[in-house]
PDB file of C-alpha atoms in Angstrom:
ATOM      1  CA  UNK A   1       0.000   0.000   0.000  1.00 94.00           C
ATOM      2  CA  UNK A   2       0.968   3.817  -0.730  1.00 97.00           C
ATOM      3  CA  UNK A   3      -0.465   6.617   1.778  1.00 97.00           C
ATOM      4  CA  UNK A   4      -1.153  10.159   0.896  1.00 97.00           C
ATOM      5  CA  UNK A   5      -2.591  13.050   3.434  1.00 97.00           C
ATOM      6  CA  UNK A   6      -2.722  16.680   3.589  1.00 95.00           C
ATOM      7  CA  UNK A   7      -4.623  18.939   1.139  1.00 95.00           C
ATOM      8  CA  UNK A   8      -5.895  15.882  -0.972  1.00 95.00           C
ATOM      9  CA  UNK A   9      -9.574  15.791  -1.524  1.00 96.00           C
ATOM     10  CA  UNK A  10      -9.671  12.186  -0.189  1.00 97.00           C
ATOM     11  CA  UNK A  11      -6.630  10.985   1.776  1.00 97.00           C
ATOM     12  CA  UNK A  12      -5.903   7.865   3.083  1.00 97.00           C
ATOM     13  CA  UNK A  13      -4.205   4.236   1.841  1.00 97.00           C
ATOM     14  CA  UNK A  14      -4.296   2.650  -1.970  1.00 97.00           C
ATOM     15  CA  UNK A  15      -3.104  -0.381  -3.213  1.00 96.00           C
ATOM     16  CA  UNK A  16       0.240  -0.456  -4.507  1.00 96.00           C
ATOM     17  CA  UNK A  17       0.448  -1.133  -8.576  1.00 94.00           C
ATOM     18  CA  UNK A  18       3.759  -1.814  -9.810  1.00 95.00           C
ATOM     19  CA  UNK A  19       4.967   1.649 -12.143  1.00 94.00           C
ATOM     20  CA  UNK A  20       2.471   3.349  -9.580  1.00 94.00           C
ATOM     21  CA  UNK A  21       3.050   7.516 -10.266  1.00 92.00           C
ATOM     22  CA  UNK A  22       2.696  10.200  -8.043  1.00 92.00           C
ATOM     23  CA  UNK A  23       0.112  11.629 -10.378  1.00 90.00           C
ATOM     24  CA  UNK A  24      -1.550   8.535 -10.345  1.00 91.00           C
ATOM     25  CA  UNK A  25      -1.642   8.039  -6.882  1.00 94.00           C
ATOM     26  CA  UNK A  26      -2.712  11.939  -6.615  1.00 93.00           C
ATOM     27  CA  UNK A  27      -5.641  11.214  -8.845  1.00 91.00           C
ATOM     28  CA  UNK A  28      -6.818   7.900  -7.047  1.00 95.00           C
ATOM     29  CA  UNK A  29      -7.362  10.355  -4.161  1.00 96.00           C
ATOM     30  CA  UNK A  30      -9.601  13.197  -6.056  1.00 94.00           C
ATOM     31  CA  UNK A  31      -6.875  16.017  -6.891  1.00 91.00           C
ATOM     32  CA  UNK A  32      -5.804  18.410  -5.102  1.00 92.00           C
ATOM     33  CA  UNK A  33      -7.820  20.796  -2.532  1.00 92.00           C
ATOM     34  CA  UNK A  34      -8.193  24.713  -3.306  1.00 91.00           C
ATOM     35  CA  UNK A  35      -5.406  25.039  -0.255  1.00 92.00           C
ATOM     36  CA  UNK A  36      -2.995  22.533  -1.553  1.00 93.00           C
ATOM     37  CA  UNK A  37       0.731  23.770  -2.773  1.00 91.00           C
ATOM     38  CA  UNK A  38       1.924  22.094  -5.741  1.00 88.00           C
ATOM     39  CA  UNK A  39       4.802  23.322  -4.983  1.00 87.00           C
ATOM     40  CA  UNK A  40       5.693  21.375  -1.552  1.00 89.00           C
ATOM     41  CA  UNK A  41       4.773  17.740  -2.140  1.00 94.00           C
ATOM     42  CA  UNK A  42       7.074  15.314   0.435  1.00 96.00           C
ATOM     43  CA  UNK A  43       7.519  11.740  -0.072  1.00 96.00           C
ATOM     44  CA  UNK A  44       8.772   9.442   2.950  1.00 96.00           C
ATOM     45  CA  UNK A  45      10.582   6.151   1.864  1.00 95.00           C
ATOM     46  CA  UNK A  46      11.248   3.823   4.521  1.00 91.00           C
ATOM     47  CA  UNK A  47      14.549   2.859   4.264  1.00 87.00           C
ATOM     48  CA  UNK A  48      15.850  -0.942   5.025  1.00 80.00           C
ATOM     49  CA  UNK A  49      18.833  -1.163   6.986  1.00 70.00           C
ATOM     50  CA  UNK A  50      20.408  -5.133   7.501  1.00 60.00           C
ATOM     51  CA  UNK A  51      23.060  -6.387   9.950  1.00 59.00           C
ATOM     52  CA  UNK A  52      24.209  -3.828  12.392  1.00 58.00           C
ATOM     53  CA  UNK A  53      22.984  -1.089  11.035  1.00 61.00           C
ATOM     54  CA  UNK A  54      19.813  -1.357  11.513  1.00 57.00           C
ATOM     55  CA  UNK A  55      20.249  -1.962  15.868  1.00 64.00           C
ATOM     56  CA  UNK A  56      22.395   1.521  15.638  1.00 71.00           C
ATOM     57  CA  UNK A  57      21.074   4.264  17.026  1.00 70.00           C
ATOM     58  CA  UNK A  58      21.997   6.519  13.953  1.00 72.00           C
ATOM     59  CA  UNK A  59      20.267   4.007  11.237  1.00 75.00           C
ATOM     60  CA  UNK A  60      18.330   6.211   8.846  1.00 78.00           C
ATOM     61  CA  UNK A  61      14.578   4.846   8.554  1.00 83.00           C
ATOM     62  CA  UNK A  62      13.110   7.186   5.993  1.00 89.00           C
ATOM     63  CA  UNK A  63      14.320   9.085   3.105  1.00 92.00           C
ATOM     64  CA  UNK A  64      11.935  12.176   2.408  1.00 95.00           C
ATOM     65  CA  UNK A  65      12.031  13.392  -1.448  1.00 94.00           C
ATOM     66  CA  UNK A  66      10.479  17.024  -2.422  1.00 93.00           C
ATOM     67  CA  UNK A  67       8.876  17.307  -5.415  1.00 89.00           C
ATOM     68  CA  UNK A  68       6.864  19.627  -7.136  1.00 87.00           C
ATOM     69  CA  UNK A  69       3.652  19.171  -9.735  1.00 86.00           C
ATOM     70  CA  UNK A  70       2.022  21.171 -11.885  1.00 82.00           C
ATOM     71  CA  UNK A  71      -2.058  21.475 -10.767  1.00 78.00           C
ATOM     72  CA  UNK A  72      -2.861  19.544 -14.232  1.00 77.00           C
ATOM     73  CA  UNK A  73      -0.499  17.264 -12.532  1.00 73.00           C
ATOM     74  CA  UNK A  74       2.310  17.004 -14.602  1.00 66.00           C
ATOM     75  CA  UNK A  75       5.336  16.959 -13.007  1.00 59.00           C
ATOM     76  CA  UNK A  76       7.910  19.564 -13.084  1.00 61.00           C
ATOM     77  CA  UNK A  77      11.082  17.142 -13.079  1.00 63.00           C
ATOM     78  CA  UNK A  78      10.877  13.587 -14.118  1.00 72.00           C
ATOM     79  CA  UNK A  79       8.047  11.130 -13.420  1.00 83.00           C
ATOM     80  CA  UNK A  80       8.216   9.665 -10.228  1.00 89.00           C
ATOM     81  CA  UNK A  81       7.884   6.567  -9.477  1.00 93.00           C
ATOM     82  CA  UNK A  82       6.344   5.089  -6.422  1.00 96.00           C
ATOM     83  CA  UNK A  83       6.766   2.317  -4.077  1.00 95.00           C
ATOM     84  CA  UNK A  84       4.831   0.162  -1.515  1.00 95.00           C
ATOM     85  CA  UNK A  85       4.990   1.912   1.608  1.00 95.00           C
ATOM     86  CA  UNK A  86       5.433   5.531   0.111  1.00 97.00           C
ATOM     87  CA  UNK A  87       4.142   7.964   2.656  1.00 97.00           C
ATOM     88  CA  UNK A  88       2.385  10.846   0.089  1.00 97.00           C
ATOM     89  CA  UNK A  89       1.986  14.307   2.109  1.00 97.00           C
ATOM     90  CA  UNK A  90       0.759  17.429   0.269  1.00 96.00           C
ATOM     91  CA  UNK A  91       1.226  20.381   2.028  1.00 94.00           C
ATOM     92  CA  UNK A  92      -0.964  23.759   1.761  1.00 92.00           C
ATOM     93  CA  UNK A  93      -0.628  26.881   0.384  1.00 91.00           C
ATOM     94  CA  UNK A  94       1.473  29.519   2.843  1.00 88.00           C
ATOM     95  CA  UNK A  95      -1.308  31.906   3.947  1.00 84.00           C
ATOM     96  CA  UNK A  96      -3.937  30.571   2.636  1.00 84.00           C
ATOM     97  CA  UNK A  97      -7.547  31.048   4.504  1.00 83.00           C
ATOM     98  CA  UNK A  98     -11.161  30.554   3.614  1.00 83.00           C
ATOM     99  CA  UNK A  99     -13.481  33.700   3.845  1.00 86.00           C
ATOM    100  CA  UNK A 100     -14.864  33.482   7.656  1.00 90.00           C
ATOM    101  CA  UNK A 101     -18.121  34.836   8.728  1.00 93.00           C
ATOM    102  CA  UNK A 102     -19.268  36.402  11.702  1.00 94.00           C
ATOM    103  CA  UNK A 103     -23.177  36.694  13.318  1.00 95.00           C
ATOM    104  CA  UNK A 104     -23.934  39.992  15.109  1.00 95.00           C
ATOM    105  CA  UNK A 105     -27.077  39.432  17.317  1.00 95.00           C
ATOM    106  CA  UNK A 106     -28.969  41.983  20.191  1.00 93.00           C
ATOM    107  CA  UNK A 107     -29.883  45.214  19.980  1.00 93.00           C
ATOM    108  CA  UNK A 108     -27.966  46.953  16.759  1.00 94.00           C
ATOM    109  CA  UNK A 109     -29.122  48.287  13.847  1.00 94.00           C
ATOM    110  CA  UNK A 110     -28.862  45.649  10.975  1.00 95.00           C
ATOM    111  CA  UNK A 111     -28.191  42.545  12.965  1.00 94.00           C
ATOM    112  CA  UNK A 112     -26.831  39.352  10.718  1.00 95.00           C
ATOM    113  CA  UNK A 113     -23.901  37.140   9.225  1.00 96.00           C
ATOM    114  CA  UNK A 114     -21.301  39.470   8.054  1.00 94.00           C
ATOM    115  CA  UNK A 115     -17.793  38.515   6.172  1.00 93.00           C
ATOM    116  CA  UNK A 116     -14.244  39.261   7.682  1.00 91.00           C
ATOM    117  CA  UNK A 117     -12.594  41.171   5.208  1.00 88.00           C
ATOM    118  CA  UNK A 118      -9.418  41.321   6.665  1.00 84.00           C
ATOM    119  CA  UNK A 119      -7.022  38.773   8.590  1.00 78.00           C
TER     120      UNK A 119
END
């Protein structure tokens, strides 16, 4: 299995298919949210460490790629290729915010929702 979270319209785990591509894996899960940043997409490979390695306290576990994709999701480098295990996480855009609302009740002149217009 290959795992993506973050702003992904529906995260979670998929079956690993052999050739699997980030943009295919991307598309399994819906595309991308309004908030996501195509631009910051990590990818956590466990690593496999054997013999003594692996009991040392140093051992890497993980190797974490950045990539970037285009939102018709077309990669900016080369394809990349997936494997089982892959830990997908698309992160969102810096300062990015839906509009918020606010109610104003009691005794004012045009009670009602109104919108935040500023941060």
């Amino acid at each position: 299995a290959v795992s993506i979270d973050g702003e992904i319209r529906r995260p979670g785990s998929f079956t690993f298919i052999e050739n699997m591509s980030l943009e295919d894996l991307i598309m399994q899960a819906g595309g991308f949210k309004e908030s996501a940043s195509p631009q910051r997409i990590e990818i956590s490979r466990r690593v496999v460490n054997s013999g003594e390695t692996a009991a040392s306290a140093s051992a890497r576990t993980a190797e974490v790629f950045q990539l970037e994709v285009n939102r018709n999701l077309s990669l900016v480098a080369a394809k990349f290729i997936l494997k089982p295990f892959d830990i997908v996480t698309v992160r969102s855009l810096p300062g990015y915010e839906i509009q918020k609302q606010v109610r104003i009740e009691g005794e004012v002149l045009y009670p009602g929702i109104y919108s935040i217009t500023r941060k």
